[in-house]
PDB file of C-alpha atoms and ligand atoms in Angstrom:
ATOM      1  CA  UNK N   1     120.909  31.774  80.765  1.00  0.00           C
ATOM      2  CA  UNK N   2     117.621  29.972  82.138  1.00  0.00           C
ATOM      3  CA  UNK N   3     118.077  31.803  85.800  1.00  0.00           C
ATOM      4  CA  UNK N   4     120.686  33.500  87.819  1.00  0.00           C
ATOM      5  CA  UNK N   5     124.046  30.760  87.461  1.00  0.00           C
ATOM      6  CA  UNK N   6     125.490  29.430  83.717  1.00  0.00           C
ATOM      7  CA  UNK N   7     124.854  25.846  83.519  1.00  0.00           C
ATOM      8  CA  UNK N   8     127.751  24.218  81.815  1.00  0.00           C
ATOM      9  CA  UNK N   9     127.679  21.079  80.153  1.00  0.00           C
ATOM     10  CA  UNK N  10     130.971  18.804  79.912  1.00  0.00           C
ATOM     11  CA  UNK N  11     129.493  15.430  77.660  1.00  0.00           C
ATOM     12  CA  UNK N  12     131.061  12.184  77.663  1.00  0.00           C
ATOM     13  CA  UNK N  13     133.717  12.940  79.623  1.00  0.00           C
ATOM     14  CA  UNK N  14     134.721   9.057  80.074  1.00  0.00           C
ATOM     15  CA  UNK N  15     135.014   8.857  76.097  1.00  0.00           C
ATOM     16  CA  UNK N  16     135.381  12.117  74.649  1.00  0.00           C
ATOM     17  CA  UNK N  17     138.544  13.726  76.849  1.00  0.00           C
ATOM     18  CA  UNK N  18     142.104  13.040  75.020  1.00  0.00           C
ATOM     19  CA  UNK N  19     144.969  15.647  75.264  1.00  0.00           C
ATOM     20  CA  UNK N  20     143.333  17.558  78.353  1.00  0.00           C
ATOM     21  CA  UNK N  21     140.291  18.462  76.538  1.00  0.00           C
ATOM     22  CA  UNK N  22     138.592  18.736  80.082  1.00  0.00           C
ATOM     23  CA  UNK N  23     140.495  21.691  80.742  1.00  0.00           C
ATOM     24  CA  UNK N  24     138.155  23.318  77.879  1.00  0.00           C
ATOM     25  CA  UNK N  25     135.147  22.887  80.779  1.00  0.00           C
ATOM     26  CA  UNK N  26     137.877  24.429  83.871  1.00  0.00           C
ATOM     27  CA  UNK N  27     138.408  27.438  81.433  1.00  0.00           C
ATOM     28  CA  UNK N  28     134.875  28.336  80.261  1.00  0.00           C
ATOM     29  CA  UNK N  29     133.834  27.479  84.515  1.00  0.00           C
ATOM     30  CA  UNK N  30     136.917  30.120  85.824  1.00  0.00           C
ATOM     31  CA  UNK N  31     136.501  32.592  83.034  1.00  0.00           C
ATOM     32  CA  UNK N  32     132.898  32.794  84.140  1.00  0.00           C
ATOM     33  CA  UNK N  33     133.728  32.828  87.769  1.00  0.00           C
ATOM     34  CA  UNK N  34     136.007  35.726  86.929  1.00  0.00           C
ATOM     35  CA  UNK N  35     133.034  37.831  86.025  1.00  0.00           C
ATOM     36  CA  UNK N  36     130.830  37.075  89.375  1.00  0.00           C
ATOM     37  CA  UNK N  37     128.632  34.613  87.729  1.00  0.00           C
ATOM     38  CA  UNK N  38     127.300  31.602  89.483  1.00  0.00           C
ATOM     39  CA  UNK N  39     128.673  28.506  87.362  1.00  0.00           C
ATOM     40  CA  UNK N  40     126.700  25.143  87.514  1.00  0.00           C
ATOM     41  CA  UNK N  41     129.113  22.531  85.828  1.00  0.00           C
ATOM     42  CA  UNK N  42     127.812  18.951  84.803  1.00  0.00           C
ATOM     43  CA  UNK N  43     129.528  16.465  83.653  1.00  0.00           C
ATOM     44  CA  UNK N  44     127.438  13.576  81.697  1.00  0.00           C
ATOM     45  CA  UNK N  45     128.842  10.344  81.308  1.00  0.00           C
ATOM     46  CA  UNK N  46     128.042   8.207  78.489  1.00  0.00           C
ATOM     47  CA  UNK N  47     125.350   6.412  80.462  1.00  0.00           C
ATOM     48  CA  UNK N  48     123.721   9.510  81.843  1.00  0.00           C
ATOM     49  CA  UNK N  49     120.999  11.505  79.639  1.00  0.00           C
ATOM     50  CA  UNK N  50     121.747  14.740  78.297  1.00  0.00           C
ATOM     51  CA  UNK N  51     120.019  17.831  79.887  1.00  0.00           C
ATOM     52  CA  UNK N  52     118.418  19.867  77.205  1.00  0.00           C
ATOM     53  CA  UNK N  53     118.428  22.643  79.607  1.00  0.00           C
ATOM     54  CA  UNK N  54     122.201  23.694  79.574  1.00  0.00           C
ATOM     55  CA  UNK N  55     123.711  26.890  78.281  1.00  0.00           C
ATOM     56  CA  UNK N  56     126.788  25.735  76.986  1.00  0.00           C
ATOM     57  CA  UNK N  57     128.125  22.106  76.131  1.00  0.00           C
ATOM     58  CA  UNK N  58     131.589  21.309  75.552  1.00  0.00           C
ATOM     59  CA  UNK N  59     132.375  18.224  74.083  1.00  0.00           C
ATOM     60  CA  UNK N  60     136.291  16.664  73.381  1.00  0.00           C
ATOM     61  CA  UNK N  61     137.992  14.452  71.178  1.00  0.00           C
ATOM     62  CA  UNK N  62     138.524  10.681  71.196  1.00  0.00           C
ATOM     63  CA  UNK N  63     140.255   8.008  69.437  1.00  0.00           C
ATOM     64  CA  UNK N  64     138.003   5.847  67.165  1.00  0.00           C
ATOM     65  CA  UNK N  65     136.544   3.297  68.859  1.00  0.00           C
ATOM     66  CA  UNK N  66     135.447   5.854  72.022  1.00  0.00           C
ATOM     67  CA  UNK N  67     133.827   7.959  69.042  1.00  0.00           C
ATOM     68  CA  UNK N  68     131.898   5.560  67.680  1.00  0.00           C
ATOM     69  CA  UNK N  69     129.960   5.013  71.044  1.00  0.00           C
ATOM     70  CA  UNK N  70     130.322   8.339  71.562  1.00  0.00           C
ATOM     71  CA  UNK N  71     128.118   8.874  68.231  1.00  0.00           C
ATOM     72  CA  UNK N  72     125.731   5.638  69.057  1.00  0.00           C
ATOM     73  CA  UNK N  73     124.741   7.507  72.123  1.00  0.00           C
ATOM     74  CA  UNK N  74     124.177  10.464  71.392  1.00  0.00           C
ATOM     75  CA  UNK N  75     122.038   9.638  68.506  1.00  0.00           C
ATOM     76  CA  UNK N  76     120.030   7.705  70.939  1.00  0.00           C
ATOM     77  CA  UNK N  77     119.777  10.323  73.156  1.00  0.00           C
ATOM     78  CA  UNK N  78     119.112  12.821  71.432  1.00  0.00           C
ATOM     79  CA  UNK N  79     119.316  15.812  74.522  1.00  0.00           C
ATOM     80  CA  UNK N  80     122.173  17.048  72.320  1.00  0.00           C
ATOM     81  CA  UNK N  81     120.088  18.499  68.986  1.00  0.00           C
ATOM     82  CA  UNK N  82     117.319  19.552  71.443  1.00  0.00           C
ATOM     83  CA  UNK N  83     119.342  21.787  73.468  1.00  0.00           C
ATOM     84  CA  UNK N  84     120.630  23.086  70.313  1.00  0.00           C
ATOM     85  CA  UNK N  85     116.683  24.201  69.378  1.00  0.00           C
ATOM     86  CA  UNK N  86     116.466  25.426  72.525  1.00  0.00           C
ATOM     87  CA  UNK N  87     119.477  28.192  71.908  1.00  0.00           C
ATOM     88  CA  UNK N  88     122.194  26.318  73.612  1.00  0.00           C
ATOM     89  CA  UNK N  89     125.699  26.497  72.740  1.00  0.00           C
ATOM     90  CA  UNK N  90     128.080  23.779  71.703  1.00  0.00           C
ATOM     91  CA  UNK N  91     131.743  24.111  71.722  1.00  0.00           C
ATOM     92  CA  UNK N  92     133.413  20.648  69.905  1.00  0.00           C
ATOM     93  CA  UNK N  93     136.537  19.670  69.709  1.00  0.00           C
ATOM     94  CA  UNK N  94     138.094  16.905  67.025  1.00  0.00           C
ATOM     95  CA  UNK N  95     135.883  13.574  67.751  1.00  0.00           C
ATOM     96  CA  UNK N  96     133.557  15.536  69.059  1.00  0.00           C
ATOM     97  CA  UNK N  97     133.896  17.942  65.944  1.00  0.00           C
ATOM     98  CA  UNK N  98     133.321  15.139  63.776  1.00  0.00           C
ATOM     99  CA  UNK N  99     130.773  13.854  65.738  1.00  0.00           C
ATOM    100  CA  UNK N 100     128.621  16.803  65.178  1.00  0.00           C
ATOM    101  CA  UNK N 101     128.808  16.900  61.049  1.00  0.00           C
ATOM    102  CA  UNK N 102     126.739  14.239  59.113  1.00  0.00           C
ATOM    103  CA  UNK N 103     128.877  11.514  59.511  1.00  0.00           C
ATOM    104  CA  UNK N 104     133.109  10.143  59.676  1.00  0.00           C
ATOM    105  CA  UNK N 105     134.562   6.915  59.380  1.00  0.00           C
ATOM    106  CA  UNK N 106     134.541   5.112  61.945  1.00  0.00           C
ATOM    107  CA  UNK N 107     137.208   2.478  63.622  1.00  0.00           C
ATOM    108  CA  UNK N 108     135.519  -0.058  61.591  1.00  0.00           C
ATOM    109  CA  UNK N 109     136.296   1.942  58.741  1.00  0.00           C
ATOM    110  CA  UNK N 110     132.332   2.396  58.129  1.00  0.00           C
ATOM    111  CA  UNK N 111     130.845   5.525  57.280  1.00  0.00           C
ATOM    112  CA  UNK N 112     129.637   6.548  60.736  1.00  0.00           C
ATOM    113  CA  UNK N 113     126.445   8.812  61.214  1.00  0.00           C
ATOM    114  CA  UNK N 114     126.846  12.024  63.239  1.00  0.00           C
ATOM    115  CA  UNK N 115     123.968  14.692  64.608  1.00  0.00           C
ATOM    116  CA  UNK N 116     123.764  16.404  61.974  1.00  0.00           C
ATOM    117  CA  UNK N 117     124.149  19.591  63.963  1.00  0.00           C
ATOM    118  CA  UNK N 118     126.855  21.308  61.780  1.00  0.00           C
ATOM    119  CA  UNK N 119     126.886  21.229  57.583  1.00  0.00           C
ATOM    120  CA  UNK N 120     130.177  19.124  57.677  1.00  0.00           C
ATOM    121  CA  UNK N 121     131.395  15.450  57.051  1.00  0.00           C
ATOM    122  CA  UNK N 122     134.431  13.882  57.427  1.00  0.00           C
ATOM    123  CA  UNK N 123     136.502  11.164  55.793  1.00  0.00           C
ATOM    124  CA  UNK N 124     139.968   9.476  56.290  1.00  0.00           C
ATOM    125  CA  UNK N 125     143.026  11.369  55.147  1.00  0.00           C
ATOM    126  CA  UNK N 126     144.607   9.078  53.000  1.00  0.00           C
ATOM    127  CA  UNK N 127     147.752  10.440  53.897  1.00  0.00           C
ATOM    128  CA  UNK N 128     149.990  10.811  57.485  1.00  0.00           C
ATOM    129  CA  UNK N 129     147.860  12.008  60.453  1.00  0.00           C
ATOM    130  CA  UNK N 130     148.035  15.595  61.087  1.00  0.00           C
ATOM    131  CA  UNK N 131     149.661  15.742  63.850  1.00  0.00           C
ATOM    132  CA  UNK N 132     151.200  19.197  65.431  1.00  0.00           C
ATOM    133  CA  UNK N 133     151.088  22.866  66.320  1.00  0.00           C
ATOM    134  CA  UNK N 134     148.449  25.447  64.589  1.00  0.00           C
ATOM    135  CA  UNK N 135     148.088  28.825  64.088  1.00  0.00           C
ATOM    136  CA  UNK N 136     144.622  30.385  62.265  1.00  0.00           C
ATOM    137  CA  UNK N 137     143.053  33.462  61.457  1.00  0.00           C
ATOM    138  CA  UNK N 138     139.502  33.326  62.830  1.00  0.00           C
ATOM    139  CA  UNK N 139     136.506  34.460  60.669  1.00  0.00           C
ATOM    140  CA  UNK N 140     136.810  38.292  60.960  1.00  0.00           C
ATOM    141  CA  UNK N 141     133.126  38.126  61.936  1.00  0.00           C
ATOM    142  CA  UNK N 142     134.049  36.517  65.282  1.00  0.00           C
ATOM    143  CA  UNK N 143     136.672  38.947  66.047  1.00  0.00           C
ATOM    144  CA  UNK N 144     139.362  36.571  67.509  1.00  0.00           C
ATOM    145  CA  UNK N 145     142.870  37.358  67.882  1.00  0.00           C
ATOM    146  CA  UNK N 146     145.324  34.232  66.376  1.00  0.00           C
ATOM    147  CA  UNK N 147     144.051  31.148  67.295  1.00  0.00           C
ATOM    148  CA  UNK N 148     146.822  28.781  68.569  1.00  0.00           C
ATOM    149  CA  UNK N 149     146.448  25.095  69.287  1.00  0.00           C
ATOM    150  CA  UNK N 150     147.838  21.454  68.409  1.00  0.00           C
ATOM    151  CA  UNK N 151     145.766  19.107  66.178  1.00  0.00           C
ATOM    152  CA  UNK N 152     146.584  15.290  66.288  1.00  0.00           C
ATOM    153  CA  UNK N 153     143.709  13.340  63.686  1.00  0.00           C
ATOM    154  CA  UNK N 154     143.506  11.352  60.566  1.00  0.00           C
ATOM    155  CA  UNK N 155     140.136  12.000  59.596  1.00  0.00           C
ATOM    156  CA  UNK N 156     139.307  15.403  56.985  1.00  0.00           C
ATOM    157  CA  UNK N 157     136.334  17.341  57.224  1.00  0.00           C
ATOM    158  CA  UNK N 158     134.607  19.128  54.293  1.00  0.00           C
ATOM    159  CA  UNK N 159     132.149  22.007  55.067  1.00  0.00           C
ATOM    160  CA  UNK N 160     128.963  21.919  53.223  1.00  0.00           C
ATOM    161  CA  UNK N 161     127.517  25.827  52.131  1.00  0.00           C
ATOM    162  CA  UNK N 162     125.543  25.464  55.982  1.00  0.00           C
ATOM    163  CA  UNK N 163     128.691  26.422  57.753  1.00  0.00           C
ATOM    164  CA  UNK N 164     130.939  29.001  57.757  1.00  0.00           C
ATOM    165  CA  UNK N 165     134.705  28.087  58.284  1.00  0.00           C
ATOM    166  CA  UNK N 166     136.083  29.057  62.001  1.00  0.00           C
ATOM    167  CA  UNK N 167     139.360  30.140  61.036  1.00  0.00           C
ATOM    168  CA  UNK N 168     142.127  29.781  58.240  1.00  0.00           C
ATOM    169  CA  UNK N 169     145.361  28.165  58.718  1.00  0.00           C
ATOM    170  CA  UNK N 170     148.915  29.907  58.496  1.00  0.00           C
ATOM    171  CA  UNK N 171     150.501  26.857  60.323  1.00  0.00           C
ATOM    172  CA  UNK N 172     149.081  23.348  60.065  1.00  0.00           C
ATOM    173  CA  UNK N 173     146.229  21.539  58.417  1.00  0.00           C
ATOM    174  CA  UNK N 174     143.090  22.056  59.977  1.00  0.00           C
ATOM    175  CA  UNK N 175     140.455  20.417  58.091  1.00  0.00           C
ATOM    176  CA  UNK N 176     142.580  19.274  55.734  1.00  0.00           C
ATOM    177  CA  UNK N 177     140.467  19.163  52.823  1.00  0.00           C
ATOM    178  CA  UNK N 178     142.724  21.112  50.956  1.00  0.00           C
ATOM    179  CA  UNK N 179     140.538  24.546  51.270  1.00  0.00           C
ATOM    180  CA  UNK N 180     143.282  25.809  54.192  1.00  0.00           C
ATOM    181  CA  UNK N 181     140.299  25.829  56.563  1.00  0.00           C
ATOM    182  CA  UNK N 182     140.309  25.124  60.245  1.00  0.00           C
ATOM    183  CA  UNK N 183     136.830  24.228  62.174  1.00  0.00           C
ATOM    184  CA  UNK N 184     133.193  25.319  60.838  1.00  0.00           C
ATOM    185  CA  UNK N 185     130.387  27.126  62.937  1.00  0.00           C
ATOM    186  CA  UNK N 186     126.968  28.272  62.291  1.00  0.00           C
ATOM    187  CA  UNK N 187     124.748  30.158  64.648  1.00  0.00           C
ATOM    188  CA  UNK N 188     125.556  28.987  68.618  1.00  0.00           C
ATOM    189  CA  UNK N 189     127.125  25.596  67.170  1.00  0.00           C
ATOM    190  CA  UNK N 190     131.326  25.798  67.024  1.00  0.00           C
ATOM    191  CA  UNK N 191     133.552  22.769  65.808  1.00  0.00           C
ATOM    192  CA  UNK N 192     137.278  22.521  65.825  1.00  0.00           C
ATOM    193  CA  UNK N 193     140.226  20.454  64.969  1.00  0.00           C
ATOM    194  CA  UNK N 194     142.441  22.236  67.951  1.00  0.00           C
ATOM    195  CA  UNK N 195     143.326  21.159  70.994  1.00  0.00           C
ATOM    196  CA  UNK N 196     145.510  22.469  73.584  1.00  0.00           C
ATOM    197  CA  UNK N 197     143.167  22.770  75.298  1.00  0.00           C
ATOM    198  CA  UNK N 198     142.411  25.356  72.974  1.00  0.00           C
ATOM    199  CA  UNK N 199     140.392  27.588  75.617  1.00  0.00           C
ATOM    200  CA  UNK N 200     143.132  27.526  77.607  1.00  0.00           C
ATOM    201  CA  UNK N 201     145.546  29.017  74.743  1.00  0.00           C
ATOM    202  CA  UNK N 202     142.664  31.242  73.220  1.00  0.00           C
ATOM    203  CA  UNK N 203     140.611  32.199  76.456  1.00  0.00           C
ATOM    204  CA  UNK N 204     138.997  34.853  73.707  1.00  0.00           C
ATOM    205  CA  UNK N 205     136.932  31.708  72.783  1.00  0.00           C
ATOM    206  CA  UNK N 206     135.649  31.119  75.890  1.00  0.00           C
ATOM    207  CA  UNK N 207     134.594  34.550  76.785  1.00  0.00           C
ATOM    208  CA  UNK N 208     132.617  34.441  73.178  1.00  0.00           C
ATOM    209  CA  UNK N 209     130.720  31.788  74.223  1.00  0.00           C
ATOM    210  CA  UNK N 210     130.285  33.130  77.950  1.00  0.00           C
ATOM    211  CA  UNK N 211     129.220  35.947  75.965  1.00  0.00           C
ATOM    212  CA  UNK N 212     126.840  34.161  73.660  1.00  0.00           C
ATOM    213  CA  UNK N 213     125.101  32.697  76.405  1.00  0.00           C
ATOM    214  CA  UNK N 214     124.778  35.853  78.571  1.00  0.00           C
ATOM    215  CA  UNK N 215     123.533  37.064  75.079  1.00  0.00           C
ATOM    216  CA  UNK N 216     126.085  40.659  75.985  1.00  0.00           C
ATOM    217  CA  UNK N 217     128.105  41.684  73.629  1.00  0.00           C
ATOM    218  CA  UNK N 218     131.152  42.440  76.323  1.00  0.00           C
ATOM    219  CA  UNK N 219     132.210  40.807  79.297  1.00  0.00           C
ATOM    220  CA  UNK N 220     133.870  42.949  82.459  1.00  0.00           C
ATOM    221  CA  UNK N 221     137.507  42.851  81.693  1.00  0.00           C
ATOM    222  CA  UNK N 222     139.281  39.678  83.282  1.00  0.00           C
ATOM    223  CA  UNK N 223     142.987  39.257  83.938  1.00  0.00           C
ATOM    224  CA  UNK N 224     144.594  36.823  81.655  1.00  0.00           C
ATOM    225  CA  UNK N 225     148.362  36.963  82.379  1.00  0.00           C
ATOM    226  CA  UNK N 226     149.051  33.601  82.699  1.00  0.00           C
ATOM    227  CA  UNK N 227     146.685  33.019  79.186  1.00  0.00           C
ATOM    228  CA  UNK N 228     148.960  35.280  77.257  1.00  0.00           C
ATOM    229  CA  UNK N 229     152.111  33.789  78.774  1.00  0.00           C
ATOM    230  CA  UNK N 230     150.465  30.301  77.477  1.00  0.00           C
ATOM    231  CA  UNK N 231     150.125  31.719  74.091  1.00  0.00           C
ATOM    232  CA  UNK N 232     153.125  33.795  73.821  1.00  0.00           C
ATOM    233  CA  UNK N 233     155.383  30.963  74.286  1.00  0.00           C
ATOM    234  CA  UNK N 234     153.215  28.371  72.316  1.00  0.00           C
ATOM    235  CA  UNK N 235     152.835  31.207  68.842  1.00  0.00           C
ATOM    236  CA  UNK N 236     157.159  31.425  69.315  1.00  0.00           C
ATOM    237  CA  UNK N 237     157.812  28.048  69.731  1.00  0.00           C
ATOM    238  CA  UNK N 238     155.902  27.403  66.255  1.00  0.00           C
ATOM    239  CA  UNK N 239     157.877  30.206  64.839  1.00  0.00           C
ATOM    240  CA  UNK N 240     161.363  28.417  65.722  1.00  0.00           C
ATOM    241  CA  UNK N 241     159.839  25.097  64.336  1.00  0.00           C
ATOM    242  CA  UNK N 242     158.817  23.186  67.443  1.00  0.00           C
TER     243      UNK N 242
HETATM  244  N1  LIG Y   1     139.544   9.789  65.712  1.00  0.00           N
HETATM  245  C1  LIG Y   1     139.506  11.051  65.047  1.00  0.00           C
HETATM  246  C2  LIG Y   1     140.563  11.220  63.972  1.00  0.00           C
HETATM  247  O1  LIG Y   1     141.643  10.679  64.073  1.00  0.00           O
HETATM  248  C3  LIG Y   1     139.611  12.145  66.080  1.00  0.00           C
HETATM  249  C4  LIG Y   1     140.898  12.136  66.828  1.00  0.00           C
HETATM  250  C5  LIG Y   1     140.902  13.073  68.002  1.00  0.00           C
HETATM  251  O2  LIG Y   1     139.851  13.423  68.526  1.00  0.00           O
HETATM  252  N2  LIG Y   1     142.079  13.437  68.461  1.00  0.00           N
HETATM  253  O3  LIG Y   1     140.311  11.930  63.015  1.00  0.00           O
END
């Protein structure tokens, strides 16, 4: 943390926020709260610079077109990779996921450029979108319980040796490269496919990056009833088929 409150970045929020992604930045903000810290959220629009000075960014998905200026700005900008050098964290979500890798195709069907910032690129699926409810296993070395979230893209992303795969799939696709991989990370940098928002259904994830940028390895404890109601009914409801 660069002094006393957790500055939290929320980028692009006027592109980059389908399927309630924002409530990602409400999560990581309360979950913080919880544990006495002073929070400092800011939310960049696409016009605004990027502070290279934040502890954690959060970024959301997108449908094409929003992506693709998305990805034009933030290449300009170029706040993003520098905050990265300075030690921040990035949580990324989908668009934002993709938008992180070395490039996706784009709504023009062009291969887009990305940041750069994770060993990943992504192409179209050539078949139906994946569209639906996930469970994954989380890399043991993050120590996650079952990751539960909904996924709704058409692009597939392959992880290059620089990454390490977030989580494997028991229900869904993921990546969708065939490997049964869901989301890649490396270091302080995390990309993945779910939504949900998928700090709200996993608010394990959002203590690890609290955690990460507090550099602690545990947090006070923190109630999270109405989190485990969340996931309880969202891991049955995948187990009768919904
Ligand atoms: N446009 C991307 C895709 O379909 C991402 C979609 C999303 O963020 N939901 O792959």
């Amino acid at each position: 943390m660069s002094d006393s409150s957790l500055r939290l970045v929320w980028v692009y929020p006027d592109l980059l926020s389908t399927y309630g992604d924002r409530g990602n930045a409400l999560v990581v903000e309360r979950r913080a709260r919880q544990r006495g810290l002073n929070v400092q959220r800011i939310d960049i629009r696409s016009d605004q610079p990027i502070p290279t000075s934040g502890d954690i960014y959060l970024i959301g998905g997108g449908e094409d077109r929003p992506q693709r200026l998305a990805a034009e700005r933030l290449r300009a900008d170029s706040g993003l990779p520098r905050a990265v050098d300075n030690g921040a964290i990035v949580f990324s979500v989908c668009a934002g996921y993709q938008i992180l890798g070395h490039e996706f195709i784009n709504d023009l069907g062009e291969r887009e450029p990305g940041l750069g910032l994770l060993d990943v690129w992504s192409t179209r699926g050539e078949g139906a979108r994946s569209v639906g409810d996930v469970l994954a296993e989380s890399d043991p070395v993050l120590g996650l319980p079952t990751l539960t979230g909904f996924e709704n893209h058409q692009g597939v992303t392959h992880l290059g040796q620089g990454v390490s795969p977030l989580a494997q799939v028991t229900v869904g696709n993921g990546n969708g490269d065939g490997s049964g991989t869901e989301g890649a990370w490396r270091d302080t940098v995390f990309g993945t496919y779910l939504h949900g928002p998928v700090l709200a259904r996993n608010p394990a994830v959002a203590d690890m990056l609290i955690k990460l940028a507090l550099d602690v390895n545990a947090l006070p404890a923190a109630d999270t009833t109405w989190y485990d109601a969340l996931r309880a009914e969202r891991i049955s409801a995948v187990g009768q088929g919904a």
